[in-house]
CSV table of C-alpha atoms in Angstrom, one decimal:
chain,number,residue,atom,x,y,z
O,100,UNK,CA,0.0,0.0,0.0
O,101,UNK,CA,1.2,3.7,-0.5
O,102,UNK,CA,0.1,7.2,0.4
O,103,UNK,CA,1.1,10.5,1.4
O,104,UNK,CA,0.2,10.4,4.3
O,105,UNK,CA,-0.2,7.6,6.7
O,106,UNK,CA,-2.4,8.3,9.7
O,107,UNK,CA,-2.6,6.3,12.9
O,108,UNK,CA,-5.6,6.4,15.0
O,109,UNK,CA,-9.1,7.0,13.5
O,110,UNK,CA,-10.3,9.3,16.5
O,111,UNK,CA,-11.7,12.6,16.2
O,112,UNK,CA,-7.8,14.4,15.6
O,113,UNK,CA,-6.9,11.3,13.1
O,114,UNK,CA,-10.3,11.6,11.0
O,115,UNK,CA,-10.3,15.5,10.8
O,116,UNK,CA,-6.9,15.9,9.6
O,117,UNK,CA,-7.5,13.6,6.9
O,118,UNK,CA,-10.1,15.8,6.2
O,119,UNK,CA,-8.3,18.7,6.2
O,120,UNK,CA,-5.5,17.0,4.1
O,121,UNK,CA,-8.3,16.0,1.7
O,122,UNK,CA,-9.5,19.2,0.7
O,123,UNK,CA,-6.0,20.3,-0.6
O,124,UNK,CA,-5.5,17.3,-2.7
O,125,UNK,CA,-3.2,15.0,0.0
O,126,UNK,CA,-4.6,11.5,0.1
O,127,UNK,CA,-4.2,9.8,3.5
O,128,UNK,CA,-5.0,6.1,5.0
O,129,UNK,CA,-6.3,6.1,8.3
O,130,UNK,CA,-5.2,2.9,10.4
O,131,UNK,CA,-7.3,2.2,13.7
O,132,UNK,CA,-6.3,-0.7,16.4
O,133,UNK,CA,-10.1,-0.5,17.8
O,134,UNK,CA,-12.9,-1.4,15.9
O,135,UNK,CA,-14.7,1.5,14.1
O,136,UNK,CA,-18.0,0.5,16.2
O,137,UNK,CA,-16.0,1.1,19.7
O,138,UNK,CA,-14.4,4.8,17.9
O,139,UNK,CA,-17.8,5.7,18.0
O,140,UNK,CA,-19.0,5.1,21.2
O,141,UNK,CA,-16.4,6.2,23.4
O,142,UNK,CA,-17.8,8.7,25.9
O,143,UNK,CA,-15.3,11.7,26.0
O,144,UNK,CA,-15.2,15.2,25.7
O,145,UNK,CA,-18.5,17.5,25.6
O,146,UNK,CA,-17.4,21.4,24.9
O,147,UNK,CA,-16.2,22.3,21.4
O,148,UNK,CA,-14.4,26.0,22.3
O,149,UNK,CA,-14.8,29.0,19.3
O,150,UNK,CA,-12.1,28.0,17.3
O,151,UNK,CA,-13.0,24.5,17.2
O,152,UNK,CA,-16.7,25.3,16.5
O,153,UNK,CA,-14.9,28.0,13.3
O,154,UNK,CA,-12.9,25.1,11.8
O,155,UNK,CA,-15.4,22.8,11.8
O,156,UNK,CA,-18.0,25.5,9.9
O,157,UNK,CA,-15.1,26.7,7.5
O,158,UNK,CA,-14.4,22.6,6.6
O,159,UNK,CA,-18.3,21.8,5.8
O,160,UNK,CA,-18.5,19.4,8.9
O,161,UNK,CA,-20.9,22.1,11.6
O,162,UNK,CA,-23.9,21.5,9.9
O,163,UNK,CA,-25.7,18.9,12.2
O,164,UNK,CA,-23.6,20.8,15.2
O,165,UNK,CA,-25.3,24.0,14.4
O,166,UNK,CA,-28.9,22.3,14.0
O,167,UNK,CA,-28.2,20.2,17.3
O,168,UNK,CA,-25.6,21.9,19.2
O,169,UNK,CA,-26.2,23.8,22.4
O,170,UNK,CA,-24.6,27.2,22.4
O,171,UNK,CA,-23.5,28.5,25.6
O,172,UNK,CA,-22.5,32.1,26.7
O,173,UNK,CA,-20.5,31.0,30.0
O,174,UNK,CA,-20.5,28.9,32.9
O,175,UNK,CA,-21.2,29.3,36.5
O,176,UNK,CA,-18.6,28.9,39.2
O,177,UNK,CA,-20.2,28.1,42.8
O,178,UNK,CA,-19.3,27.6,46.3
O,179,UNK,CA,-21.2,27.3,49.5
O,180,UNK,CA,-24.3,29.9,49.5
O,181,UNK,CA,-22.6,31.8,46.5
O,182,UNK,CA,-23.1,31.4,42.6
O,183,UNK,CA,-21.7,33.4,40.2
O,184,UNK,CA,-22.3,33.4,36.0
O,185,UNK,CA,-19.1,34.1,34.2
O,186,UNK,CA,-20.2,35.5,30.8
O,187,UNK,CA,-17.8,34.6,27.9
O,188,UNK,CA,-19.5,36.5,25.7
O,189,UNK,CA,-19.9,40.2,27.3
O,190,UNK,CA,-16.2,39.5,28.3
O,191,UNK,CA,-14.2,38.4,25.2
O,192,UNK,CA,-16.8,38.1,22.4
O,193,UNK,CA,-16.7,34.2,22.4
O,194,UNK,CA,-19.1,30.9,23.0
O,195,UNK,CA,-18.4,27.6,23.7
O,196,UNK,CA,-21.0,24.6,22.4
O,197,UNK,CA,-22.1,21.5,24.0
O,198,UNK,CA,-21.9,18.7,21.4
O,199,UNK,CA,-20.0,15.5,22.3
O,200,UNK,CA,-17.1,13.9,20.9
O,201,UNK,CA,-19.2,11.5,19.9
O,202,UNK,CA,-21.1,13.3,17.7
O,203,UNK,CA,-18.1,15.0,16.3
O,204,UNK,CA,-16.7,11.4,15.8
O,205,UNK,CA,-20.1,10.8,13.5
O,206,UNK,CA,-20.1,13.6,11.5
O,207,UNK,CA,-16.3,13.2,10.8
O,208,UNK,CA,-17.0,9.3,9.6
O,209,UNK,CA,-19.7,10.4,8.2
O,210,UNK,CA,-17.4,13.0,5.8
O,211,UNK,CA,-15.0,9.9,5.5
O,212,UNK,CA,-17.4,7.5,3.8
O,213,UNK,CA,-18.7,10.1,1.7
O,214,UNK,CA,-15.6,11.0,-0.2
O,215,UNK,CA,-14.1,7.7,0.1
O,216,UNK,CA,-11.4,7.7,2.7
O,217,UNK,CA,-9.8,4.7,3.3
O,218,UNK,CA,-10.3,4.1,7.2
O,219,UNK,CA,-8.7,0.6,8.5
O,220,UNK,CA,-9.9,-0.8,11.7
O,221,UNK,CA,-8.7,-3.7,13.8
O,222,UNK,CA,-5.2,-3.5,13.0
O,223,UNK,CA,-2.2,-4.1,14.7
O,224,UNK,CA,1.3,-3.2,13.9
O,225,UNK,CA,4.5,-0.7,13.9
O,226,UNK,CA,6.2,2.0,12.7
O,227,UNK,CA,9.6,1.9,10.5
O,228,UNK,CA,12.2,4.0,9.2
O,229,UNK,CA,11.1,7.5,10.7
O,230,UNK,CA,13.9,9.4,10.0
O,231,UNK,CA,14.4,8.2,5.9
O,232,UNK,CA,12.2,10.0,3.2
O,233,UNK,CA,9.7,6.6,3.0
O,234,UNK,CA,8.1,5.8,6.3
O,235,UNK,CA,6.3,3.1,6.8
O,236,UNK,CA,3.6,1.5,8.7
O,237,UNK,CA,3.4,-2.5,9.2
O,238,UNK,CA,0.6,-4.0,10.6
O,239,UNK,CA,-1.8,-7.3,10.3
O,240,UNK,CA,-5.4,-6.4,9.1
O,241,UNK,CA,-8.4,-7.3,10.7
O,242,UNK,CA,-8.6,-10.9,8.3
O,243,UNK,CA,-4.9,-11.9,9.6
O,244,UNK,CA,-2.9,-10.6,6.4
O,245,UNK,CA,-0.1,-8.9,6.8
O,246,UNK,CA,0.0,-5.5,5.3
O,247,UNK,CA,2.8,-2.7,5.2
O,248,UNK,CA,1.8,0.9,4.1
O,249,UNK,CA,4.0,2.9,2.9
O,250,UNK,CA,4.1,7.2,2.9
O,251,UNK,CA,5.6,10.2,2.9
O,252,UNK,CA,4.7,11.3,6.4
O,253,UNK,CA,3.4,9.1,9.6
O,254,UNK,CA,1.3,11.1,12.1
O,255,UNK,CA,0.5,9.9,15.5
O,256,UNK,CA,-3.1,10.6,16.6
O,257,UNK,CA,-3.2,7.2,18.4
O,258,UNK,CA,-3.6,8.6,22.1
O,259,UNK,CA,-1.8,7.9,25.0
O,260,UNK,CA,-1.7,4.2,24.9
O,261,UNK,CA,-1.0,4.3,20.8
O,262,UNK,CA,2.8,3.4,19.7
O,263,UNK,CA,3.7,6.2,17.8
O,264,UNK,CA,4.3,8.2,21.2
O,265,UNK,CA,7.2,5.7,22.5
O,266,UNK,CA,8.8,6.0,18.9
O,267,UNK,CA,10.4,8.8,19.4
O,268,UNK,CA,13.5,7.9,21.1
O,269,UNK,CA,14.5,8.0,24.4
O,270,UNK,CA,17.2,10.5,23.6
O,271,UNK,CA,15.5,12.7,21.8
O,272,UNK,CA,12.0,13.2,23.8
O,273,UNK,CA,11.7,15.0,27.1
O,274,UNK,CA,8.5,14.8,29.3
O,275,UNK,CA,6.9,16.2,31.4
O,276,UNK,CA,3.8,14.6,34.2
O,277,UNK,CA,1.7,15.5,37.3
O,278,UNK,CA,-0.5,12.8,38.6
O,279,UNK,CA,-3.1,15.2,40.5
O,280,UNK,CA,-4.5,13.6,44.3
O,281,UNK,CA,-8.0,12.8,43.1
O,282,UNK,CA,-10.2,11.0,40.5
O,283,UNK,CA,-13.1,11.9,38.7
O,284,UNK,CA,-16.5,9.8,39.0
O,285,UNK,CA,-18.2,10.5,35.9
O,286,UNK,CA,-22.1,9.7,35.2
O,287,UNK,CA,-24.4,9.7,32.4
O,288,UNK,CA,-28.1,10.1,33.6
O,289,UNK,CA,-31.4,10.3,31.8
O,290,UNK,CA,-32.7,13.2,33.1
O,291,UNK,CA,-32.7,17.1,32.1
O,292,UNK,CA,-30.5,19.1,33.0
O,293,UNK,CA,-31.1,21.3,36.3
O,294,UNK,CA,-29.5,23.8,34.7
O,295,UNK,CA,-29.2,26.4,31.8
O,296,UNK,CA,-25.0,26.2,31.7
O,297,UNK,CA,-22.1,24.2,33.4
O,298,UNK,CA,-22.0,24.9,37.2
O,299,UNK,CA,-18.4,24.5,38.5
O,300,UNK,CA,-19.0,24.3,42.4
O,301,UNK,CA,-16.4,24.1,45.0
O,302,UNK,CA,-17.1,22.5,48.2
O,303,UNK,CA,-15.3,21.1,51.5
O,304,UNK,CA,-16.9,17.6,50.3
O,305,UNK,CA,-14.9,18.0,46.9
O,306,UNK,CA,-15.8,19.4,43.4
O,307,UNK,CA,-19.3,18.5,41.9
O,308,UNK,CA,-19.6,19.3,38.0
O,309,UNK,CA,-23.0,19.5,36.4
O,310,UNK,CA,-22.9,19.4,32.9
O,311,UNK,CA,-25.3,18.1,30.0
O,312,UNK,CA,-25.3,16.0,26.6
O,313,UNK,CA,-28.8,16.9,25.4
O,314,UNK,CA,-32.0,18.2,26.4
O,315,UNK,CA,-32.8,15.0,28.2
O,316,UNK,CA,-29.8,13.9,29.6
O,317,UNK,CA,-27.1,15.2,31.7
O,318,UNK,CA,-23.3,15.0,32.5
O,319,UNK,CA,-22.3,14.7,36.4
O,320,UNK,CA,-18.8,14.8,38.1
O,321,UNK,CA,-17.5,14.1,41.8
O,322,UNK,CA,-14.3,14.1,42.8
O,323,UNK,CA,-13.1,10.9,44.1
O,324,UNK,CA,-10.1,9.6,46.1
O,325,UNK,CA,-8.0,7.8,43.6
O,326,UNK,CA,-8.3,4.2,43.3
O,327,UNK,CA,-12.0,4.6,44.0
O,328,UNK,CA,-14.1,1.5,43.1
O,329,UNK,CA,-17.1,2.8,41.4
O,330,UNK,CA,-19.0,-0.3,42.9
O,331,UNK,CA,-19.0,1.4,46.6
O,332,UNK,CA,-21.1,4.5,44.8
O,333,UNK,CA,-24.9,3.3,44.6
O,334,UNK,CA,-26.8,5.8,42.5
O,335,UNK,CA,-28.8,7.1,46.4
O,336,UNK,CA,-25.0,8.4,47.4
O,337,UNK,CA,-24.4,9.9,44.1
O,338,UNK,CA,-27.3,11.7,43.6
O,339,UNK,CA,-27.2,12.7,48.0
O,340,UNK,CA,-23.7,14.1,47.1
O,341,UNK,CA,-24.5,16.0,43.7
O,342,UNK,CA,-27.1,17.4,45.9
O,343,UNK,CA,-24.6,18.6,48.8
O,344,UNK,CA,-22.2,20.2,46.6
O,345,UNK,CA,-24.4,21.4,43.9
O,346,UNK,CA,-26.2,23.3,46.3
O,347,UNK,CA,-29.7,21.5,46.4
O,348,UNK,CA,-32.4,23.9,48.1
O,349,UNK,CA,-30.0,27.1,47.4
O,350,UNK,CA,-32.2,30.0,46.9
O,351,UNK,CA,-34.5,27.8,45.5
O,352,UNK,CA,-32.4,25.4,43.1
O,353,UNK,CA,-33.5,22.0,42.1
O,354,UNK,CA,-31.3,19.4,41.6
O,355,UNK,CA,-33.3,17.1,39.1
O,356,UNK,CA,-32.6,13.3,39.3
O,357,UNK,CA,-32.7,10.4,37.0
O,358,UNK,CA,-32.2,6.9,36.0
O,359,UNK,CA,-27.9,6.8,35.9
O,360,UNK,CA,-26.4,5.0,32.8
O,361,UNK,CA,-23.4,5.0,33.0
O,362,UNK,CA,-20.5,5.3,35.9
O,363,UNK,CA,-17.0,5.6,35.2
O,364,UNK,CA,-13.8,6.8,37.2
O,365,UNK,CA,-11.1,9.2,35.1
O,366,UNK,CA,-8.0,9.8,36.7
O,367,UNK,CA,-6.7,13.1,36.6
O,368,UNK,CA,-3.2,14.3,35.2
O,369,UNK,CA,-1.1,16.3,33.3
O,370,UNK,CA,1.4,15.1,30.6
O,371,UNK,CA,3.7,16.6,27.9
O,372,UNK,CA,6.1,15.1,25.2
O,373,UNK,CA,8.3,17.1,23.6
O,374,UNK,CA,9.1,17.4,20.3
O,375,UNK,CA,6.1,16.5,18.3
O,376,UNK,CA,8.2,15.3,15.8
O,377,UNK,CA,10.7,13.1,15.0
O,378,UNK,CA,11.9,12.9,11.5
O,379,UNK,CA,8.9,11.8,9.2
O,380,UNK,CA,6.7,11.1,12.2
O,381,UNK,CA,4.5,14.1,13.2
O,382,UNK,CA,2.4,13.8,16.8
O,383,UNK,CA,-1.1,15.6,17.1
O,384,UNK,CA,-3.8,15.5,20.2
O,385,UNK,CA,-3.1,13.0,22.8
O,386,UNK,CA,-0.2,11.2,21.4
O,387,UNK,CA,1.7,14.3,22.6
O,388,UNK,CA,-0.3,16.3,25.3
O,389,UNK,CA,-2.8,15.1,28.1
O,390,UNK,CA,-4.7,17.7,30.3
O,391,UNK,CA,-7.1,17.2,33.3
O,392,UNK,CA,-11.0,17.6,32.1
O,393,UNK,CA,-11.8,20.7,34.6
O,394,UNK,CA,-10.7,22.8,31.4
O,395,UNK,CA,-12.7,20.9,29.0
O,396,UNK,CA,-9.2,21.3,26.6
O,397,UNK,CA,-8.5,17.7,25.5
O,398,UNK,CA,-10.5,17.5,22.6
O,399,UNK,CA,-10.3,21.5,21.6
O,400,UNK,CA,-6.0,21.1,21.8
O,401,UNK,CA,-6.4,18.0,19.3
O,402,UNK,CA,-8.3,19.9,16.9
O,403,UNK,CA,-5.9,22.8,17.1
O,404,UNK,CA,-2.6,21.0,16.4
O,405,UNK,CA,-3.9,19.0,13.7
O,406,UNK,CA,-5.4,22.6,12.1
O,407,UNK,CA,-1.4,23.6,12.7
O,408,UNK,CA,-0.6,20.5,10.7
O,409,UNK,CA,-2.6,19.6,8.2
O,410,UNK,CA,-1.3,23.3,6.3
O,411,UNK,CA,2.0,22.7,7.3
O,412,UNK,CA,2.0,19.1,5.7
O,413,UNK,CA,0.6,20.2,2.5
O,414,UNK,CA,3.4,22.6,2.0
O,415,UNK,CA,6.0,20.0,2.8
O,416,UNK,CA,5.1,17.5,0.3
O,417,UNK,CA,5.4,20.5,-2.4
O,418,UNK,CA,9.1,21.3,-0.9
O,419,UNK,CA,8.7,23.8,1.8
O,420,UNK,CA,9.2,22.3,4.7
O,421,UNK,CA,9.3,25.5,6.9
O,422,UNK,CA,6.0,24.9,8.5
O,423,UNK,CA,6.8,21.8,8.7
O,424,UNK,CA,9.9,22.2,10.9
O,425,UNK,CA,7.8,24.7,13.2
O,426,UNK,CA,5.0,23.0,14.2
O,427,UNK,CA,6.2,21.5,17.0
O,428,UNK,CA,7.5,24.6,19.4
O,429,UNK,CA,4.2,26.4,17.4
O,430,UNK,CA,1.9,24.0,18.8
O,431,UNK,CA,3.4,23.3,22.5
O,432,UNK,CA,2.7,26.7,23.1
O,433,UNK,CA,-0.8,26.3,23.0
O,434,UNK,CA,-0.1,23.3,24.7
O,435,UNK,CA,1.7,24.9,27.4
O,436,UNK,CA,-1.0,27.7,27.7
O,437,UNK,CA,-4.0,24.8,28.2
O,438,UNK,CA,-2.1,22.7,30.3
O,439,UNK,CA,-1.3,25.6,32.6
O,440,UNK,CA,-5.3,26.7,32.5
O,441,UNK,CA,-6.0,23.1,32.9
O,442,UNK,CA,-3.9,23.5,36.0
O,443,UNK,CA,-5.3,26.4,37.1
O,444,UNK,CA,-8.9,25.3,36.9
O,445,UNK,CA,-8.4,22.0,38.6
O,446,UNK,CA,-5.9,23.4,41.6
O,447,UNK,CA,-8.7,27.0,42.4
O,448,UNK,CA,-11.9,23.7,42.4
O,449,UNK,CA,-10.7,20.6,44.0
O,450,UNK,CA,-11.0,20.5,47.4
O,451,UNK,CA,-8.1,19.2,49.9
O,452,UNK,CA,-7.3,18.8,53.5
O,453,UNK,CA,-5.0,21.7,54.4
O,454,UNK,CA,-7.2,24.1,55.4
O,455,UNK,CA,-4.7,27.2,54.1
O,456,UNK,CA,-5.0,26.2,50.6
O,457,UNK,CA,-9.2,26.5,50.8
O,458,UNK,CA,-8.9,29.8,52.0
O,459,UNK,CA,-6.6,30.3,49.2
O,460,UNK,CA,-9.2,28.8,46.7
O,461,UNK,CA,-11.9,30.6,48.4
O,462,UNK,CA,-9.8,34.0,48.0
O,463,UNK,CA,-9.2,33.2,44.5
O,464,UNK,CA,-13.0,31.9,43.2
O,465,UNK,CA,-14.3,35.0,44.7
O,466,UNK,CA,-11.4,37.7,43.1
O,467,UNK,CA,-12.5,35.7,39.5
O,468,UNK,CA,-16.2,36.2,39.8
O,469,UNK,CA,-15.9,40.2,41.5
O,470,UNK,CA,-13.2,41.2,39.1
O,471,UNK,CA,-13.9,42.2,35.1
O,472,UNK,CA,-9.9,41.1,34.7
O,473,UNK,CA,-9.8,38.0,36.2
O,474,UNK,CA,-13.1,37.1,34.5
O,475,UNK,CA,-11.8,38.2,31.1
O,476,UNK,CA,-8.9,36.0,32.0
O,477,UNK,CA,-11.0,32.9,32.6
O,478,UNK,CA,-13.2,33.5,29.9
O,479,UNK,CA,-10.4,34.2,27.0
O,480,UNK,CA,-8.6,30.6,27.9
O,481,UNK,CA,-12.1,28.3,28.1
O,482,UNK,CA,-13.6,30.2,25.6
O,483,UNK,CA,-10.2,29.0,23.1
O,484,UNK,CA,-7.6,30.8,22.1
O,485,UNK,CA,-7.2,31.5,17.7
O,486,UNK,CA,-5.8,28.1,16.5
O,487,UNK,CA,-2.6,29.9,15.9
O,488,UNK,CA,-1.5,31.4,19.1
């Protein structure tokens, strides 16, 4: 087999840079280790930022989003008997949209099958010859037979578990990782949300999120001890501790409840590899770059370095390779930016035990919420920086 480029991992960043690629002529093959049913289905990211929401209207792929997507002006941040609405909008101009990955996922397939791109699923294999002029991918199809694709370019949208991260060698990356003291418990429930946008709440218990998927159901978070056994959380303590941190009976807020679907923990952490490339391999989302959720970045970053890439491949397969050779230190500092936010948002929410650093938290929640600055501040980084900062 040969192509131009040879993509590895059919998520959401793998699927839209062969779209991107696509539209200026560059043919691509997409190889996938899961099966293109599980791709779908995985239950990830919610928030598109503006940028995203810009490049997928520009490319032809935010038609369904802007029929079904829910635009939002803001969030609210809470604590104890106080919540506040942080308007993006009045502050910075910008919107952020509830539409899941999953949906993005669809339309992006969707795009695929219709012009034909060659998406391989169930494959398992490695890479070869990086640093020469023809990369390569080997791998064994989903029938057994051994295949080997050959390109111009490889480009790792595989994740944090794919291979094309622990191909660069140990001598030439560098990382960087915080593993944060708490867990996420994540719920889907059928019910509608209590709520017109995210509520952020602080509280002694730990951080409660309430977000939303669709009119009829709704996104919940708790934060968890680590190693939490999801088994020990019966849908009566969920709901009781939504309730407690969400502020249930707060100047006369409902919490609504529901039948719960699905429960899940997510650890939290940080992690950078640097470069994000190595030769002829290219890295892109989280292949490269893992943020904590609090930010609602990881999806949004994905989209942004492939945007960075997808040009800067084009030129390189005509001769210029000056793009090319930028992209990395041009996308880790949008990296750097989002993981700091990221950062910031998870270390101002999530409750601990030294009661110093509450105050702190306290002191900080209430200086965002009373001051136009730090709003603006807040609001310019979830909101989502131009794709070429």
């Amino acid at each position: 087999m040969r192509t131009q480029v040879a993509i590895v991992g059919a998520g959401p960043a793998g699927v839209l840079l062969s779209h991107l690629l696509a539209a200026d002529g560059v043919e691509s093959v997409v190889v996938e280790t899961r099966s293109e049913e599980y791709v779908a289905s995985r239950i990830r990211a919610g928030m598109l930022e503006q940028s995203t929401v810009d490049l997928l209207r520009a490319t032809g792929l935010g038609e369904r989003l802007d029929r079904e997507g829910d635009r939002h002006r803001g969030i609210h941040l809470q604590w104890p008997g106080e919540r506040h609405h942080v308007d993006f909008v009045d502050l910075v101009g910008r919107s952020v949209w509830v539409y899941g990955q999953t949906e993005v996922q669809k339309d992006l397939v969707t795009a695929a099958h219709a012009r034909g791109q060659e998406l391989v699923y169930e494959v398992t294999g490695t890479l070869h010859e990086l640093e020469t002029d023809r990369p390569s991918v080997t791998f064994t199809d989903a029938a057994g037979v051994p295949q080997r694709l050959e390109a111009d370019v490889v480009v790792g949208c595989d994740g944090s578990f794919g291979p094309t991260r622990a191909a660069v060698p140990d001598g030439v990356r560098r990382t960087w990782e915080r593993t944060y003291p708490y867990s996420w418990l994540g719920i889907l429930a059928d019910v509608a949300p209590s709520t017109d946008e995210l509520i952020y709440a602080w509280h002694p218990d730990g951080f409660a999120l309430h977000s939303m998927r669709s009119a009829t159901v709704s996104r919940f978070y708790l934060q968890v001890p680590n190693e939490t056994d999801v088994a020990d959380w019966s849908d009566d303590r969920i709901w009781d501790a939504l309730a407690a941190r969400l502020g249930h009976g707060q100047d006369g807020w409902q919490l609504a409840t529901g039948p719960i679907t699905e429960k899940a923990v997510l650890p939290m952490r940080s992690f950078v590899q640097q470069p994000m490339r190595h030769g002829r391999l290219f890295l892109a989302g989280d292949a490269a770059h893992i943020v904590p959720p609090t930010g609602a970045k990881g999806l949004n970053l994905a989209v942004a370095d492939v945007a960075l890439l997808a040009p800067a491949l084009v030129a390189m397969l005509k001769g210029d390779h000056a793009l090319a050779d930028a992209y990395s230190d041009t996308a880790l500092r949008r990296v750097w930016r989002c993981t700091h936010f990221s950062w910031w948002m998870t270390t101002m929410l999530h409750a601990g035990d030294d009661p110093f650093d509450r105050e702190l938290q306290l002191s900080q929640l209430r200086w965002v919420t009373s001051s136009e600055a730090g709003a603006a501040g807040l609001a310019e980084n979830y909101a989502g920086l131009p794709i070429g900062f």
